[in-house]
Coordinates of C-alpha atoms and ligand atoms in Angstrom, one line a residue:
M636 CA -39.4 -23.7 -23.2
V637 CA -39.5 -20.6 -20.9
K638 CA -37.4 -21.1 -17.8
L639 CA -39.6 -19.3 -15.3
V640 CA -39.4 -18.2 -11.6
I641 CA -42.6 -16.6 -10.2
D642 CA -42.1 -14.1 -7.3
T643 CA -45.4 -14.1 -5.5
D644 CA -47.6 -13.2 -2.6
P645 CA -50.4 -15.7 -2.9
G646 CA -53.2 -14.3 -3.0
V647 CA -56.2 -15.4 -5.1
D648 CA -55.0 -14.2 -8.5
D649 CA -51.4 -15.4 -7.7
A650 CA -53.0 -18.9 -7.2
M651 CA -54.6 -18.5 -10.6
A652 CA -51.2 -17.6 -12.1
I653 CA -49.3 -20.4 -10.4
L654 CA -51.7 -23.1 -11.3
F655 CA -51.8 -21.8 -14.9
A656 CA -48.0 -21.7 -15.1
A657 CA -47.6 -25.2 -13.6
R658 CA -49.9 -26.6 -16.4
H659 CA -48.5 -24.8 -19.4
P660 CA -46.4 -27.1 -21.6
A661 CA -44.1 -24.3 -22.7
I662 CA -43.1 -23.3 -19.1
E663 CA -40.4 -24.9 -17.1
L664 CA -41.1 -23.7 -13.6
L665 CA -37.7 -23.6 -11.8
G666 CA -39.0 -22.3 -8.5
M667 CA -40.9 -19.6 -6.7
T668 CA -39.9 -16.8 -4.3
S669 CA -42.3 -15.3 -1.7
V670 CA -42.9 -11.8 -0.6
F671 CA -45.2 -9.8 1.7
G672 CA -48.2 -8.1 0.1
N673 CA -51.5 -9.8 -0.1
V674 CA -50.5 -11.8 3.0
T675 CA -47.5 -11.9 5.3
V676 CA -44.3 -13.3 3.9
A677 CA -44.7 -16.5 6.1
Q678 CA -48.2 -17.0 4.7
A679 CA -46.9 -16.3 1.2
T680 CA -44.2 -19.0 1.5
R681 CA -46.8 -21.5 3.0
N682 CA -49.3 -20.8 0.2
A683 CA -46.7 -21.0 -2.6
L684 CA -45.5 -24.4 -1.2
Y685 CA -49.1 -25.5 -1.0
L686 CA -49.9 -24.5 -4.5
A687 CA -46.8 -26.2 -5.9
E688 CA -47.8 -29.4 -4.2
K689 CA -51.4 -29.1 -5.4
A690 CA -50.1 -28.7 -8.9
G691 CA -48.0 -31.8 -8.6
F692 CA -44.7 -30.0 -8.1
S693 CA -43.8 -31.4 -4.7
G694 CA -40.1 -30.4 -4.1
L695 CA -40.3 -27.3 -6.3
P696 CA -37.9 -24.9 -4.6
V697 CA -39.6 -22.0 -2.8
A698 CA -37.3 -19.4 -1.3
E699 CA -38.7 -17.0 1.3
G700 CA -38.2 -13.3 0.6
A701 CA -38.8 -9.9 2.0
G702 CA -41.3 -9.3 4.8
A703 CA -41.3 -5.5 4.3
P704 CA -40.5 -2.9 1.6
L705 CA -37.0 -1.6 1.0
V706 CA -37.6 1.8 2.5
L707 CA -41.2 2.3 3.7
P708 CA -42.4 0.9 7.0
P709 CA -44.1 -2.5 6.9
F710 CA -47.7 -2.7 5.5
P711 CA -50.5 -4.9 6.9
P712 CA -51.6 -7.6 4.5
S713 CA -54.5 -6.9 2.1
R714 CA -56.9 -9.1 4.1
Q715 CA -59.9 -7.1 2.8
V716 CA -59.1 -8.3 -0.8
H717 CA -57.6 -11.8 -0.4
G718 CA -58.9 -12.9 3.0
D719 CA -57.1 -13.8 6.3
E720 CA -55.0 -16.6 4.8
G721 CA -54.8 -15.4 1.2
F722 CA -57.4 -17.8 -0.2
G723 CA -60.6 -15.8 0.3
D724 CA -62.6 -17.2 3.1
L725 CA -61.0 -20.6 3.1
P726 CA -58.8 -21.7 6.0
A727 CA -55.0 -22.1 5.9
F728 CA -53.7 -25.1 4.0
V729 CA -50.5 -26.6 5.4
P730 CA -48.0 -27.9 2.9
Q731 CA -45.7 -30.9 3.4
G732 CA -42.6 -29.2 2.2
R733 CA -40.5 -26.3 3.6
A734 CA -38.8 -23.3 2.0
V735 CA -35.2 -23.7 0.9
T736 CA -32.5 -22.2 3.2
E737 CA -31.4 -19.5 0.7
T738 CA -33.2 -16.2 0.8
A739 CA -35.3 -15.2 -2.2
A740 CA -32.6 -12.8 -3.4
E741 CA -29.8 -15.4 -3.0
F742 CA -31.9 -18.0 -4.9
L743 CA -32.6 -15.5 -7.7
V744 CA -29.0 -14.5 -8.1
R745 CA -27.9 -18.1 -8.2
L746 CA -30.5 -19.2 -10.7
A747 CA -29.8 -16.2 -12.9
R748 CA -26.1 -17.1 -13.0
E749 CA -26.8 -20.8 -13.6
H750 CA -29.3 -20.0 -16.4
A751 CA -27.6 -16.8 -17.7
G752 CA -29.5 -15.4 -20.6
E753 CA -32.4 -17.8 -20.2
L754 CA -34.2 -17.1 -16.9
V755 CA -37.5 -15.2 -17.1
L756 CA -38.7 -13.7 -13.8
C757 CA -42.3 -13.0 -13.3
P758 CA -42.8 -10.9 -10.1
V759 CA -46.5 -10.7 -9.3
G760 CA -46.2 -9.1 -5.8
P761 CA -44.3 -6.1 -4.4
I762 CA -41.0 -6.2 -6.3
T763 CA -38.7 -6.1 -3.2
N764 CA -36.9 -9.4 -3.8
I765 CA -35.9 -8.5 -7.4
A766 CA -34.5 -5.1 -6.1
E767 CA -32.6 -7.0 -3.4
A768 CA -31.2 -9.4 -6.1
I769 CA -30.0 -6.4 -8.2
R770 CA -28.3 -5.0 -5.1
L771 CA -26.7 -8.3 -4.3
D772 CA -25.2 -9.0 -7.8
P773 CA -24.2 -6.3 -10.2
D774 CA -24.5 -8.8 -13.0
F775 CA -28.1 -9.9 -12.1
A776 CA -29.9 -7.6 -14.5
R777 CA -27.7 -8.8 -17.4
N778 CA -28.0 -12.4 -16.4
V779 CA -31.8 -12.5 -16.5
K780 CA -33.4 -12.8 -19.9
K781 CA -36.5 -10.8 -19.0
I782 CA -38.4 -9.5 -16.1
V783 CA -42.2 -9.4 -16.7
I784 CA -43.7 -7.4 -13.9
M785 CA -47.3 -7.4 -12.7
G786 CA -47.6 -3.9 -11.4
G787 CA -48.2 -0.2 -12.2
A788 CA -50.9 1.8 -13.9
L789 CA -49.7 4.2 -16.6
D790 CA -52.8 5.8 -18.2
V791 CA -55.5 4.4 -15.9
A792 CA -56.3 5.0 -12.2
G793 CA -54.8 3.0 -9.4
N794 CA -56.5 0.2 -7.5
I795 CA -55.2 0.9 -4.0
T796 CA -55.1 4.7 -4.2
P797 CA -56.4 6.9 -7.1
H798 CA -52.8 7.0 -8.3
A799 CA -51.2 3.6 -7.5
E800 CA -51.5 0.0 -8.3
A801 CA -51.2 -2.2 -5.2
N802 CA -47.9 -4.0 -5.9
T803 CA -46.2 -0.8 -6.8
Y804 CA -47.7 1.1 -3.8
H805 CA -46.4 -1.6 -1.5
D806 CA -42.8 -1.0 -2.6
P807 CA -42.4 2.0 -4.9
H808 CA -38.6 2.3 -4.2
A809 CA -38.0 -1.3 -5.2
L810 CA -39.8 -0.9 -8.6
D811 CA -38.0 2.4 -9.2
L812 CA -34.7 0.7 -8.6
V813 CA -35.6 -2.2 -10.9
L814 CA -36.7 0.2 -13.7
Q815 CA -33.2 1.7 -13.7
S816 CA -31.4 -1.6 -13.8
G817 CA -31.2 -1.9 -17.6
A818 CA -32.8 -5.3 -17.5
D819 CA -35.2 -6.3 -20.3
I820 CA -38.5 -5.3 -18.6
T821 CA -42.1 -5.7 -19.5
M822 CA -44.7 -4.0 -17.3
V823 CA -48.1 -5.7 -17.1
G824 CA -50.1 -3.1 -15.3
L825 CA -53.7 -2.3 -14.7
D826 CA -53.8 -0.7 -18.2
V827 CA -54.2 -4.3 -19.6
T828 CA -55.0 -6.5 -16.6
L829 CA -58.4 -4.8 -16.2
Q830 CA -59.2 -5.5 -19.8
V831 CA -59.9 -9.2 -18.9
L832 CA -62.4 -9.6 -16.1
L833 CA -63.6 -13.0 -14.6
S834 CA -67.0 -13.1 -13.0
E835 CA -69.0 -15.8 -11.1
P836 CA -70.1 -17.6 -14.3
D837 CA -66.5 -17.8 -15.5
F838 CA -65.4 -19.5 -12.3
A839 CA -68.4 -21.8 -12.5
E840 CA -67.2 -22.8 -16.0
L841 CA -63.7 -23.2 -14.8
A842 CA -64.9 -25.5 -12.0
I843 CA -66.7 -27.7 -14.6
R844 CA -63.8 -27.8 -17.0
A845 CA -61.2 -28.2 -14.3
P846 CA -62.7 -30.1 -11.3
R847 CA -59.4 -30.1 -9.4
H848 CA -57.8 -26.7 -9.9
G849 CA -60.7 -24.8 -11.3
R850 CA -63.0 -25.8 -8.4
F851 CA -60.4 -24.7 -6.0
L852 CA -60.1 -21.4 -7.8
Q853 CA -63.8 -21.0 -7.7
D854 CA -63.8 -21.7 -4.0
I855 CA -61.2 -19.1 -3.2
S856 CA -62.7 -16.5 -5.6
H857 CA -66.0 -15.7 -3.9
F858 CA -64.5 -13.4 -1.3
Y859 CA -62.2 -11.8 -3.9
L860 CA -65.2 -11.2 -6.3
D861 CA -67.1 -9.6 -3.4
F862 CA -64.3 -7.1 -3.1
Y863 CA -64.4 -6.3 -6.8
H864 CA -68.1 -5.9 -6.7
S865 CA -67.8 -3.5 -3.8
V866 CA -65.6 -1.2 -5.9
G867 CA -68.0 -1.2 -8.8
L868 CA -66.5 -3.8 -11.1
T869 CA -68.4 -6.8 -12.6
G870 CA -65.5 -9.2 -12.1
C871 CA -61.9 -9.5 -11.0
G872 CA -59.0 -8.5 -13.1
L873 CA -56.8 -11.3 -14.5
H874 CA -53.8 -9.5 -13.0
D875 CA -51.2 -12.1 -12.1
P876 CA -52.1 -14.7 -14.8
M877 CA -51.8 -12.0 -17.5
A878 CA -48.2 -11.4 -16.4
V879 CA -47.4 -15.2 -16.8
I880 CA -49.3 -15.1 -20.2
A881 CA -47.1 -12.2 -21.3
C882 CA -44.0 -14.3 -20.6
I883 CA -45.1 -17.0 -23.1
A884 CA -47.4 -15.3 -25.5
P885 CA -46.2 -11.6 -25.9
E886 CA -47.9 -11.6 -29.4
L887 CA -51.3 -11.3 -27.6
F888 CA -50.4 -7.8 -26.3
E889 CA -49.7 -4.3 -27.6
A890 CA -46.8 -2.4 -26.0
E891 CA -45.4 1.1 -25.7
R892 CA -41.6 1.6 -25.3
T893 CA -40.9 4.2 -22.8
G894 CA -38.7 4.9 -19.8
L895 CA -40.6 4.8 -16.5
A896 CA -40.2 6.2 -13.0
V897 CA -42.2 5.7 -9.8
T898 CA -43.4 8.6 -7.6
L899 CA -41.7 8.0 -4.2
D900 CA -43.6 10.3 -1.9
G901 CA -46.6 12.6 -1.5
E902 CA -50.2 11.9 -2.3
A903 CA -49.3 10.2 -5.6
V904 CA -46.8 7.7 -4.1
G905 CA -46.6 4.5 -6.1
R906 CA -47.7 6.1 -9.3
T907 CA -45.9 4.9 -12.5
I908 CA -45.0 7.8 -14.9
R909 CA -43.2 8.1 -18.2
D910 CA -39.6 9.3 -17.9
P911 CA -37.7 9.6 -21.2
A912 CA -34.4 9.8 -19.3
R913 CA -34.8 6.3 -18.0
P914 CA -33.9 3.1 -19.9
P915 CA -36.9 2.1 -22.2
V916 CA -39.1 -0.7 -21.1
S917 CA -42.2 -2.3 -22.7
V918 CA -45.4 -1.2 -21.1
L919 CA -48.4 -3.3 -22.2
T920 CA -51.2 -1.1 -23.3
G921 CA -53.6 -3.4 -25.1
C922 CA -54.4 -7.0 -25.5
D923 CA -56.4 -9.6 -27.4
A924 CA -58.8 -10.2 -24.4
E925 CA -60.7 -13.1 -26.0
A926 CA -57.5 -15.0 -26.9
I927 CA -56.1 -14.5 -23.4
R928 CA -59.3 -15.6 -21.8
S929 CA -59.4 -18.8 -24.0
L930 CA -55.8 -19.6 -23.3
F931 CA -56.3 -19.3 -19.6
F932 CA -59.3 -21.6 -19.7
D933 CA -57.8 -24.1 -22.2
I934 CA -54.6 -24.5 -20.2
L935 CA -56.5 -25.1 -16.9
D936 CA -59.0 -27.4 -18.6
E937 CA -58.5 -30.9 -17.2
G938 CA -60.4 -32.5 -20.1
A939 CA -59.9 -36.3 -20.3
E940 CA -57.6 -36.4 -17.2
A941 CA -60.6 -35.2 -15.1
M942 CA -63.0 -37.7 -16.5
P943 CA -63.9 -40.8 -14.4
L944 CA -61.9 -43.8 -15.6
A945 CA -65.0 -45.6 -16.8
A946 CA -65.9 -42.7 -19.1
R947 CA -62.5 -42.6 -20.7
G948 CA -63.2 -45.9 -22.5
Ligands
LIG2235 C1 -51.9 -7.0 -7.8 O1 -52.1 -6.7 -6.4 C2 -52.4 -7.9 -5.7 O2 -53.6 -7.7 -4.9 C3 -52.7 -8.9 -6.8 O3 -52.3 -10.2 -6.3 C4 -52.0 -8.5 -7.9 O4 -50.6 -9.0 -7.9 C5 -53.0 -6.2 -8.5 O5 -52.9 -4.9 -8.3
LIG2236 CA1 -50.0 -10.9 -6.5

C-alpha cells in the first residue's frame, strides 16, 4: 500500500486526481493539504473536503495551507481555467466537515515523522506547503519516502507563459527550495502530462462507466475543455491524475535523472532547467499513454456497484 497525502488546489484535474486516488486499492489516503492556485486557499480547502466526502472519506483530515507564494506577491486564482469556484461553471459545494487545526506544513511534518520512510507526497498545486514543511523540520526531506510533483516543463513550452508551467510559475522559489532538499523527487511535468489528453467523448465514456464520480467529472470539465480548446489543444492534459499514477505505477513512465533548478526572475520566471550541480531527481519524459488512460478509466469505473440493484441479480 502507498501511504499518500495529496497537496492540492482543486481545480478540475485535481478533482480527477483525488477521486482516482480515493478509489485505487493500492493507495491509503492519509489526508490532504490545501494551497492557493487554481482557486483561493479557502476554496481549495472547501473543495478538498467536499471531494473527500463525495469519495466516501468523510473525516479524512484536510489541513489548510498557504494562501500566497513564499516570496512573490499573491496571485489571483486561475478562474479562466477552472471557473469561479474551481469546478468549471458549477456552483460552490459546501462540505459537512472542516479543516483540522494544524496548518498544512505542521500536518505534513507530523505525518512524515509518524510514517517515517513510508509517506509519499503528491503535490499537485503550487508547492509552497512542502517548502514550508522543509523549513519547519530539518528531517522532513529524509522522513518522506518520495515527493511526486505535478509541475514543471523541461523540454516543452510552458502553459501559463511560454517558459513556465502553472504550478511552478505560482511559486518558483518554493519548487527551487524543494529541489535542493535531497528528498527522493519525481517531477511529473508537462513533458508527460500533455501526452495523455481527455476530450468530450472521453468524459462522456467516463460518465457512463462511472455514473457518480465520472458524471461529476464530466459536469465540471466542460468549462475546462473550453479553455484547452481556446489554446489550440483537442483535450485537457491529465496533469494531476498522472502524478498520482506515477506514485503507484512508476513502471508506466520513462525518466531522466538530472539536477534541476527554477528560474526565479525575469521573463523566464518559473522555468525548470537542468542543473548538474543540484541533487539528481527523476524527471518523467515519456509514458505508456494507452496504459495510463486505461488505468484511469478502470479505477474510476463503477461497474457493478453502479448498476441498479435489480440488474445485479
Ligand atoms: C497544473 O496547473 C493547474 O492548473 C492544474 O490543476 C495542474 O496542477 C497544470 O499546469
Ligand atoms: Ca492542481
